[in-house]
Short mmCIF file of C-alpha atoms in Angstrom, two decimals:
data_model
loop_
_atom_site.label_atom_id
_atom_site.label_comp_id
_atom_site.label_asym_id
_atom_site.label_seq_id
_atom_site.Cartn_x
_atom_site.Cartn_y
_atom_site.Cartn_z
CA MET A 208 -73.50 2.59 -13.65
CA LYS A 209 -69.90 2.55 -12.40
CA GLY A 210 -70.83 4.00 -9.05
CA SER A 211 -73.80 1.73 -8.47
CA THR A 212 -73.54 -0.92 -5.77
CA PHE A 213 -75.05 -3.52 -8.14
CA GLY A 214 -73.87 -2.07 -11.45
CA SER A 215 -72.22 -5.26 -12.68
CA LEU A 216 -75.48 -7.17 -12.45
CA ARG A 217 -76.73 -5.21 -15.46
CA VAL A 218 -74.29 -7.22 -17.55
CA ARG A 219 -76.09 -10.40 -18.63
CA ASN A 220 -73.09 -12.73 -18.53
CA TYR A 221 -72.09 -11.55 -15.07
CA ARG A 222 -75.67 -11.84 -13.84
CA LEU A 223 -75.85 -15.50 -15.04
CA PHE A 224 -72.47 -16.21 -13.45
CA THR A 225 -73.58 -14.73 -10.12
CA ILE A 226 -76.85 -16.65 -9.98
CA GLY A 227 -75.13 -19.95 -10.70
CA GLN A 228 -72.40 -19.29 -8.14
CA LEU A 229 -74.85 -18.27 -5.45
CA ILE A 230 -76.87 -21.47 -5.82
CA LYS A 231 -73.77 -23.66 -5.85
CA LEU A 232 -72.14 -21.89 -2.93
CA LEU A 233 -75.25 -22.27 -0.82
CA GLY A 234 -74.86 -26.00 -1.18
CA THR A 235 -71.12 -25.86 -0.67
CA TRP A 236 -71.44 -24.09 2.69
CA MET A 237 -74.20 -26.46 3.71
CA LEU A 238 -71.83 -29.32 2.87
CA PHE A 239 -68.93 -27.80 4.84
CA THR A 240 -71.16 -27.33 7.90
CA ALA A 241 -72.52 -30.88 7.68
CA GLN A 242 -69.01 -32.22 7.05
CA ASP A 243 -67.65 -30.56 10.21
CA TRP A 244 -70.52 -31.93 12.27
CA LEU A 245 -70.03 -35.41 10.77
CA VAL A 246 -66.33 -35.37 11.60
CA LEU A 247 -67.06 -34.47 15.24
CA GLN A 248 -69.63 -37.28 15.38
CA LEU A 249 -67.23 -39.86 13.92
CA SER A 250 -64.19 -38.76 15.97
CA ASP A 251 -65.72 -38.26 19.43
CA ASP A 252 -65.43 -34.45 19.20
CA SER A 253 -61.73 -34.43 18.23
CA ALA A 254 -60.39 -30.98 17.28
CA SER A 255 -57.31 -32.66 15.75
CA ALA A 256 -59.49 -34.81 13.45
CA LEU A 257 -61.29 -31.66 12.32
CA GLY A 258 -57.92 -30.07 11.71
CA VAL A 259 -56.81 -33.04 9.59
CA VAL A 260 -59.94 -32.85 7.44
CA THR A 261 -59.44 -29.10 6.93
CA ALA A 262 -55.78 -29.72 6.04
CA LEU A 263 -56.69 -32.44 3.53
CA GLN A 264 -59.35 -30.19 1.98
CA PHE A 265 -56.80 -27.43 1.39
CA THR A 266 -53.52 -29.34 0.85
CA PRO A 267 -54.20 -29.80 -2.90
CA VAL A 268 -54.15 -26.02 -3.15
CA LEU A 269 -50.40 -26.19 -2.44
CA LEU A 270 -49.88 -28.68 -5.23
CA LEU A 271 -52.32 -27.70 -7.96
CA THR A 272 -53.28 -24.01 -7.75
CA LEU A 273 -50.36 -22.65 -9.72
CA TYR A 274 -51.11 -25.21 -12.40
CA GLY A 275 -54.73 -24.07 -12.33
CA GLY A 276 -53.56 -20.51 -12.99
CA GLN A 277 -51.48 -21.71 -15.90
CA LEU A 278 -54.52 -23.48 -17.34
CA ALA A 279 -56.53 -20.25 -16.87
CA ASP A 280 -54.03 -18.31 -19.03
CA ARG A 281 -53.89 -21.05 -21.66
CA PHE A 282 -57.39 -22.37 -22.18
CA ASP A 283 -61.01 -21.35 -22.25
CA LYS A 284 -61.93 -20.45 -18.67
CA ARG A 285 -65.65 -21.11 -19.19
CA ARG A 286 -64.97 -24.69 -20.35
CA LEU A 287 -62.64 -25.32 -17.41
CA LEU A 288 -65.35 -24.13 -14.99
CA LEU A 289 -67.87 -26.51 -16.55
CA PHE A 290 -65.61 -29.51 -15.87
CA ALA A 291 -64.79 -28.39 -12.32
CA ASN A 292 -68.40 -27.85 -11.26
CA ALA A 293 -69.48 -31.18 -12.75
CA ALA A 294 -66.72 -32.90 -10.72
CA SER A 295 -67.91 -31.18 -7.52
CA ALA A 296 -71.43 -32.57 -8.06
CA VAL A 297 -70.02 -36.10 -8.47
CA VAL A 298 -67.98 -35.95 -5.24
CA ALA A 299 -70.89 -34.52 -3.25
CA THR A 300 -73.07 -37.36 -4.52
CA LEU A 301 -70.45 -39.92 -3.44
CA LEU A 302 -70.27 -38.56 0.09
CA GLY A 303 -74.06 -38.35 0.36
CA VAL A 304 -74.53 -41.95 -0.71
CA LEU A 305 -71.90 -43.13 1.77
CA VAL A 306 -73.59 -41.32 4.67
CA VAL A 307 -77.17 -42.29 3.74
CA THR A 308 -76.26 -45.95 3.37
CA GLY A 309 -74.46 -45.91 6.72
CA VAL A 310 -71.10 -47.10 5.44
CA VAL A 311 -69.25 -43.79 5.87
CA THR A 312 -66.15 -43.75 8.05
CA LEU A 313 -63.75 -40.95 9.04
CA TRP A 314 -61.36 -42.14 6.33
CA TRP A 315 -64.01 -41.69 3.64
CA VAL A 316 -64.48 -38.12 4.84
CA PHE A 317 -60.74 -37.64 4.55
CA VAL A 318 -60.83 -38.93 0.94
CA THR A 319 -63.74 -36.75 -0.18
CA ALA A 320 -62.27 -33.68 1.53
CA GLY A 321 -59.10 -34.23 -0.48
CA LEU A 322 -61.09 -34.59 -3.71
CA PHE A 323 -62.98 -31.37 -3.02
CA GLY A 324 -59.67 -29.69 -2.36
CA ALA A 325 -58.21 -30.87 -5.68
CA ILE A 326 -61.22 -29.58 -7.62
CA SER A 327 -61.15 -26.25 -5.75
CA ALA A 328 -57.41 -25.85 -6.44
CA ILE A 329 -58.08 -25.83 -10.19
CA GLU A 330 -61.43 -24.08 -10.13
CA THR A 331 -60.71 -21.11 -7.85
CA PRO A 332 -57.97 -19.31 -9.85
CA VAL A 333 -59.92 -19.95 -13.02
CA ARG A 334 -63.08 -18.50 -11.51
CA GLN A 335 -61.27 -15.52 -9.99
CA SER A 336 -59.65 -14.57 -13.31
CA PHE A 337 -62.83 -15.33 -15.26
CA VAL A 338 -64.58 -12.34 -13.60
CA SER A 339 -62.40 -10.00 -15.68
CA GLU A 340 -63.88 -11.58 -18.82
CA LEU A 341 -67.44 -10.91 -17.73
CA VAL A 342 -67.27 -7.10 -17.32
CA GLY A 343 -65.25 -4.19 -18.60
CA LYS A 344 -62.30 -2.81 -16.65
CA GLU A 345 -64.36 0.11 -15.22
CA LEU A 346 -66.78 -2.38 -13.62
CA LEU A 347 -64.13 -4.86 -12.42
CA PRO A 348 -63.84 -3.50 -8.82
CA ASN A 349 -67.61 -3.65 -8.46
CA ALA A 350 -67.79 -7.15 -9.92
CA LEU A 351 -65.08 -8.42 -7.59
CA SER A 352 -66.92 -7.00 -4.56
CA LEU A 353 -70.23 -8.47 -5.66
CA SER A 354 -68.60 -11.85 -6.18
CA SER A 355 -67.40 -11.61 -2.61
CA ALA A 356 -70.88 -10.56 -1.48
CA THR A 357 -72.32 -13.61 -3.31
CA PHE A 358 -69.84 -15.86 -1.51
CA ASN A 359 -70.75 -14.41 1.87
CA THR A 360 -74.46 -14.46 1.24
CA ALA A 361 -74.07 -18.19 0.81
CA ARG A 362 -72.00 -18.28 4.02
CA ILE A 363 -74.92 -16.63 5.86
CA VAL A 364 -77.68 -18.80 4.52
CA GLY A 365 -75.91 -22.14 3.93
CA PRO A 366 -74.65 -22.88 7.51
CA ALA A 367 -77.90 -21.62 9.04
CA VAL A 368 -80.00 -23.91 6.83
CA ALA A 369 -77.62 -26.82 7.41
CA GLY A 370 -77.79 -26.35 11.17
CA VAL A 371 -81.59 -26.37 11.18
CA VAL A 372 -81.78 -29.37 8.83
CA ILE A 373 -79.32 -31.38 10.96
CA ALA A 374 -81.29 -30.61 14.09
CA VAL A 375 -84.63 -31.47 12.46
CA LEU A 376 -83.23 -34.75 11.09
CA HIS A 377 -81.76 -35.66 14.50
CA ASP A 378 -78.08 -35.15 13.55
CA ARG A 379 -78.39 -36.84 10.12
CA THR A 380 -76.18 -35.20 7.53
CA GLY A 381 -76.61 -37.42 4.45
CA PRO A 382 -79.50 -35.49 2.82
CA ILE A 383 -77.46 -32.28 2.91
CA PHE A 384 -74.66 -33.85 0.86
CA LEU A 385 -77.14 -35.10 -1.74
CA LEU A 386 -78.81 -31.69 -1.96
CA THR A 387 -75.38 -30.07 -2.50
CA ALA A 388 -74.82 -32.38 -5.44
CA VAL A 389 -77.97 -31.03 -7.08
CA LEU A 390 -77.09 -27.40 -6.32
CA CYS A 391 -73.63 -27.87 -7.88
CA THR A 392 -75.26 -28.24 -11.28
CA ALA A 393 -76.52 -24.62 -11.26
CA PRO A 394 -73.23 -23.14 -12.62
CA LEU A 395 -73.38 -25.65 -15.48
CA VAL A 396 -76.66 -24.13 -16.64
CA SER A 397 -75.43 -20.54 -16.15
CA LEU A 398 -72.16 -21.07 -18.00
CA ALA A 399 -73.93 -22.81 -20.88
CA ARG A 400 -76.34 -19.92 -21.29
CA MET A 401 -73.66 -17.18 -21.51
CA THR A 402 -73.05 -15.30 -24.75
CA ALA A 403 -69.45 -16.02 -25.74
CA ALA A 404 -69.30 -12.99 -28.08
CA GLU A 405 -69.85 -10.62 -25.15
CA LEU A 406 -66.90 -11.92 -23.06
CA PHE A 407 -63.86 -9.64 -22.60
CA ARG A 408 -61.02 -11.96 -23.60
CA VAL A 409 -58.21 -9.48 -24.09
CA GLU A 410 -55.63 -11.51 -22.21
CA ARG A 411 -56.15 -14.63 -24.38
CA ASP A 412 -55.34 -12.55 -27.48
CA ALA A 413 -52.34 -10.92 -25.79
CA ILE A 414 -50.30 -14.02 -25.09
CA ALA A 415 -49.79 -17.33 -26.89
CA ALA A 416 -50.87 -20.35 -24.95
CA SER A 417 -47.44 -21.97 -25.14
CA GLU A 418 -45.81 -18.95 -23.48
CA ALA A 419 -47.96 -19.00 -20.34
CA ARG A 420 -45.43 -20.50 -17.93
CA MET A 421 -45.76 -20.61 -14.16
CA MET A 422 -42.24 -19.33 -13.44
CA ASP A 423 -42.85 -16.22 -15.50
CA GLY A 424 -45.77 -15.36 -13.25
CA LEU A 425 -43.66 -15.83 -10.11
CA ARG A 426 -40.90 -13.63 -11.50
CA TYR A 427 -43.46 -11.01 -12.44
CA VAL A 428 -44.77 -10.80 -8.84
CA ARG A 429 -41.26 -10.76 -7.41
CA GLN A 430 -40.48 -7.66 -9.51
CA ARG A 431 -43.66 -5.89 -8.30
CA PRO A 432 -43.36 -4.87 -4.60
CA ASP A 433 -46.92 -3.50 -4.60
CA LEU A 434 -48.21 -6.97 -5.48
CA SER A 435 -45.80 -8.98 -3.39
CA LEU A 436 -46.50 -7.11 -0.14
CA ALA A 437 -50.30 -7.62 -0.49
CA ILE A 438 -49.81 -11.33 -1.28
CA LEU A 439 -47.39 -11.81 1.63
CA LEU A 440 -49.85 -10.17 4.04
CA VAL A 441 -52.67 -12.39 2.80
CA PHE A 442 -50.44 -15.43 3.32
CA LEU A 443 -49.62 -14.55 6.93
CA VAL A 444 -53.16 -13.61 7.94
CA SER A 445 -54.68 -16.62 6.18
CA LEU A 446 -52.11 -18.95 7.77
CA PHE A 447 -53.06 -18.05 11.33
CA GLY A 448 -56.26 -15.99 11.26
CA PHE A 449 -58.57 -17.60 8.68
CA ASN A 450 -59.25 -20.90 10.36
CA PHE A 451 -62.86 -20.32 11.35
CA GLN A 452 -64.02 -23.60 9.80
CA LEU A 453 -62.06 -25.28 12.60
CA THR A 454 -62.15 -22.82 15.47
CA LEU A 455 -65.89 -22.05 15.43
CA ALA A 456 -66.96 -25.70 15.33
CA VAL A 457 -64.75 -26.48 18.34
CA LEU A 458 -65.80 -23.31 20.16
CA ALA A 459 -69.49 -24.16 19.73
CA LYS A 460 -69.38 -27.83 20.65
CA VAL A 461 -66.59 -27.97 23.25
CA GLU A 462 -66.52 -24.52 24.90
CA PHE A 463 -70.16 -23.38 24.73
CA HIS A 464 -71.74 -26.89 24.53
CA VAL A 465 -74.36 -25.94 21.95
CA ASP A 466 -75.92 -28.07 19.21
CA ALA A 467 -75.65 -27.79 15.43
CA LYS A 468 -78.37 -25.13 15.26
CA TYR A 469 -76.32 -22.71 17.37
CA PHE A 470 -73.08 -23.62 15.63
CA GLY A 471 -74.77 -22.39 12.46
CA LEU A 472 -75.53 -19.12 14.30
CA LEU A 473 -71.83 -18.52 14.90
CA THR A 474 -70.95 -19.05 11.24
CA THR A 475 -73.95 -16.95 10.20
CA ALA A 476 -72.78 -14.06 12.39
CA ILE A 477 -69.32 -13.93 10.85
CA ALA A 478 -70.81 -14.32 7.38
CA LEU A 479 -73.28 -11.48 8.02
CA GLY A 480 -70.41 -9.16 8.87
CA ALA A 481 -68.51 -10.47 5.84
CA LEU A 482 -71.45 -9.63 3.55
CA ALA A 483 -71.52 -6.08 4.96
CA GLY A 484 -67.77 -5.84 4.34
CA ALA A 485 -68.16 -6.99 0.74
CA LEU A 486 -70.95 -4.53 0.05
CA ALA A 487 -68.93 -1.74 1.66
CA SER A 488 -66.25 -2.44 -0.94
CA SER A 489 -68.62 -2.68 -3.89
CA ARG A 490 -68.73 1.05 -4.71
CA ARG A 491 -64.95 1.30 -4.96
CA ARG A 492 -63.85 2.43 -8.44
CA THR A 493 -60.09 2.73 -7.93
CA ARG A 494 -57.28 0.51 -6.71
CA PRO A 495 -57.08 0.33 -2.88
CA SER A 496 -53.92 1.76 -1.28
CA VAL A 497 -51.54 -0.47 0.62
CA TYR A 498 -52.41 1.41 3.82
CA ARG A 499 -56.08 0.59 3.49
CA VAL A 500 -55.18 -3.08 3.13
CA LEU A 501 -52.90 -2.93 6.21
CA THR A 502 -55.46 -1.05 8.32
CA ALA A 503 -58.21 -3.57 7.50
CA ALA A 504 -55.90 -6.43 8.45
CA ILE A 505 -55.06 -4.90 11.80
CA LEU A 506 -58.75 -4.31 12.61
CA PHE A 507 -59.65 -7.86 11.64
CA ALA A 508 -56.90 -9.29 13.81
CA GLY A 509 -57.93 -7.20 16.77
CA PHE A 510 -61.56 -8.33 16.62
CA GLU A 511 -60.62 -11.98 16.13
CA SER A 512 -58.49 -11.82 19.31
CA LEU A 513 -61.49 -10.42 21.20
CA VAL A 514 -63.67 -13.29 20.03
CA GLY A 515 -61.14 -15.66 21.62
CA VAL A 516 -61.71 -14.14 25.04
CA ALA A 517 -65.52 -13.57 24.73
CA PRO A 518 -67.10 -14.44 28.12
CA ASN A 519 -70.18 -16.16 26.67
CA PHE A 520 -71.91 -17.34 23.52
CA ALA A 521 -73.90 -14.14 22.94
CA VAL A 522 -70.80 -11.88 23.15
CA ALA A 523 -68.94 -14.21 20.78
CA VAL A 524 -71.80 -13.92 18.23
CA ALA A 525 -71.79 -10.11 18.54
CA LEU A 526 -68.02 -9.86 18.10
CA LEU A 527 -68.02 -12.17 15.08
CA ILE A 528 -70.00 -9.60 13.09
CA PRO A 529 -67.25 -6.92 13.00
CA THR A 530 -64.67 -9.72 12.70
CA GLY A 531 -66.40 -10.91 9.52
CA PHE A 532 -66.73 -7.35 8.26
CA PHE A 533 -63.00 -6.57 8.47
CA MET A 534 -62.01 -10.09 7.36
CA ILE A 535 -63.69 -9.58 4.01
CA TYR A 536 -62.89 -5.88 3.78
CA PHE A 537 -59.24 -6.83 4.12
CA ALA A 538 -59.40 -9.80 1.75
CA GLN A 539 -61.34 -7.80 -0.82
CA ALA A 540 -59.03 -4.84 -0.62
CA ALA A 541 -56.03 -7.14 -1.08
CA ASN A 542 -57.73 -8.95 -3.97
CA GLN A 543 -58.63 -5.70 -5.73
CA ARG A 544 -55.13 -4.31 -5.20
CA VAL A 545 -53.70 -7.37 -6.92
CA GLN A 546 -56.29 -7.72 -9.71
CA LEU A 547 -56.32 -4.00 -10.58
CA GLY A 548 -52.52 -3.84 -10.61
CA VAL A 549 -51.69 -6.90 -12.68
CA ASP A 550 -51.21 -7.03 -16.45
CA ALA A 551 -53.98 -8.97 -18.20
CA ALA A 552 -51.56 -11.47 -19.70
CA PHE A 553 -50.42 -12.60 -16.23
CA ARG A 554 -53.78 -12.42 -14.43
CA GLY A 555 -54.47 -16.15 -14.27
CA ARG A 556 -51.04 -17.02 -12.87
CA VAL A 557 -50.90 -14.11 -10.46
CA MET A 558 -54.39 -14.89 -9.14
CA ALA A 559 -53.30 -18.53 -8.83
CA LEU A 560 -50.48 -17.37 -6.58
CA TYR A 561 -52.93 -15.24 -4.60
CA VAL A 562 -55.28 -18.22 -4.21
CA LEU A 563 -52.30 -20.41 -3.27
CA VAL A 564 -51.33 -18.22 -0.34
CA PHE A 565 -54.94 -17.45 0.59
CA LEU A 566 -56.09 -21.06 0.71
CA GLY A 567 -52.88 -23.04 0.56
CA SER A 568 -51.71 -21.76 3.93
CA THR A 569 -54.78 -23.34 5.57
CA PRO A 570 -53.41 -26.91 5.76
CA VAL A 571 -50.44 -25.86 7.89
CA GLY A 572 -52.45 -23.24 9.78
CA SER A 573 -55.32 -25.61 10.57
CA LEU A 574 -52.89 -28.20 12.02
CA ILE A 575 -51.20 -25.51 14.18
CA ILE A 576 -54.44 -23.93 15.33
CA GLY A 577 -56.06 -27.35 15.85
CA TRP A 578 -53.12 -28.38 18.08
CA CYS A 579 -53.40 -25.12 20.03
CA ALA A 580 -57.13 -25.61 20.53
CA GLU A 581 -56.67 -29.16 21.80
CA ARG A 582 -53.59 -28.36 23.95
CA PHE A 583 -54.60 -24.97 25.44
CA GLY A 584 -58.37 -24.95 25.01
CA PRO A 585 -60.78 -24.07 22.17
CA ARG A 586 -60.45 -20.33 22.74
CA SER A 587 -56.68 -20.33 22.12
CA GLY A 588 -57.15 -21.09 18.44
CA LEU A 589 -58.85 -17.72 18.01
CA TRP A 590 -56.77 -15.36 20.15
CA THR A 591 -53.51 -16.98 18.99
CA GLY A 592 -54.44 -16.52 15.34
CA GLY A 593 -55.59 -12.99 15.95
CA LEU A 594 -52.47 -11.86 17.78
CA ILE A 595 -50.06 -13.37 15.25
CA SER A 596 -52.01 -11.74 12.41
CA LEU A 597 -51.92 -8.41 14.24
CA PHE A 598 -48.14 -8.66 14.62
CA ALA A 599 -47.67 -9.59 10.96
CA ALA A 600 -49.76 -6.65 9.70
CA ALA A 601 -47.98 -4.18 12.00
CA LEU A 602 -44.56 -5.52 10.94
CA LEU A 603 -45.31 -5.27 7.22
CA GLY A 604 -46.73 -1.75 7.77
CA ILE A 605 -43.45 -0.69 9.39
CA MET A 606 -41.47 -2.24 6.55
CA GLN A 607 -43.61 -0.35 3.96
CA LEU A 608 -43.03 2.94 5.75
CA ARG A 609 -39.29 2.33 6.00
CA ARG A 610 -39.09 1.36 2.30
CA THR A 611 -40.83 4.57 1.24
CA GLY A 612 -39.31 6.77 3.93
CA GLY A 613 -42.80 7.53 5.20
CA ARG A 614 -44.48 8.37 8.49
CA ILE A 615 -48.07 8.27 9.81
CA HIS A 616 -50.04 11.05 11.46
CA VAL A 617 -53.53 10.38 12.85
CA ALA A 618 -56.06 13.23 12.98
CA TRP A 619 -59.37 12.77 14.81
CA ARG A 620 -61.29 15.88 13.72
CA PRO A 621 -63.59 16.49 11.94
CA ARG A 622 -63.39 12.77 11.23
CA LEU A 623 -60.77 10.08 11.65
CA GLN A 624 -58.13 10.34 8.97
CA VAL A 625 -54.74 8.68 8.55
CA HIS A 626 -52.18 10.89 6.85
CA VAL A 627 -49.33 8.96 5.26
CA HIS A 628 -46.36 11.10 4.28
CA GLU A 629 -43.98 9.31 1.89
CA ARG A 630 -40.58 10.81 1.29
CA ASN A 631 -40.30 9.45 -2.23
CA THR A 632 -43.22 11.58 -3.41
CA GLY A 633 -43.02 14.53 -1.05
CA VAL A 634 -46.82 14.67 -1.01
CA PRO A 635 -48.92 13.52 1.91
CA ALA A 636 -51.49 10.91 0.91
CA VAL A 637 -54.69 11.13 2.97
CA ARG A 638 -56.28 7.77 3.62
CA PRO A 639 -59.75 7.92 5.24
CA ALA A 640 -60.14 5.35 7.99
CA VAL A 641 -62.00 2.15 7.10
CA ARG A 642 -65.69 2.84 7.52
#
């Protein structure tokens, strides 16, 4: 069962969790696609307005995520998730009613984007750490990969469906927001049907609620170079490279002059590659090495830069598939390296820090990339983010080698291998290239 691609789905609680999340995330990605299109409609195709909405959606992550991690280590994660998903349904209903009744303005979109961000800031670290309560430790790498695959399945289907619906309804987005509100109730049903006695709640027994302080989690990460390097790399790549919600919408509408249906094709292409990347990670049973994380980041950054210079729409779609693959392969490897290396008592707070740098960097990054896209053209948001991410990954790789006194040797036969010799061990560690 450990080596099976879908082994975790044999666990009833995890299966219920996955079904609920898949349904909700389908609606969430439909909402994001409709929201981006609505913003462009209300702002006369302004990339800066889209950047502001993205920033407002992710700014609460900077303020509330660490607190969400503290809540995850103190209280019942399942109950917290029930509250968060119910709140998402309420906000989606509000936005849908505003659009359907014709009273929506750009400022209302700003407000609802901020509310979604606040809910996500609390819900995401709780959900990430809750996975470890659904399966045993031997299945945790597989469960994390399947959770990523669920997320990216929704990214494939959601935007594509939203694009078709918007086109069929002649650019009307209101029904999509109302449908999202209904789909957000699916996790409520799944969470309520779980068997509490079958949850793995070791961390809640290991630490008293009153002792779960945020600063202790930060100090813990600072004392663990293996965790801090992965988290720093995620921060830098997310800051500049993970702004596709902004860059693809502008690329589709301003550069390639296509309608919502084809915008959905761009997001579907990157999500298709991301799903493949998540599934490629699902059979992993051990903690990924730091070199695998760095290599995946470099490959992602290289493909993103190529998307920025794609000569036409078809080439951009083709390049977004490997971009999505290595985006999630990198993110999943970094996530697994952190989750499989952290003590259970600190998992909620450490994952909150991971989510903070993964999502919290987006407000600043979206404003920078949005400004670049408006000042230097829609393509610049992609190749600028890719090149900066490439430089960051290479720099951290050099720092890692210098810290360990290591060196790299690449061998091409019989298959590509990267040999990393580290002086502190005296033993060469062979890392197969990302496949």
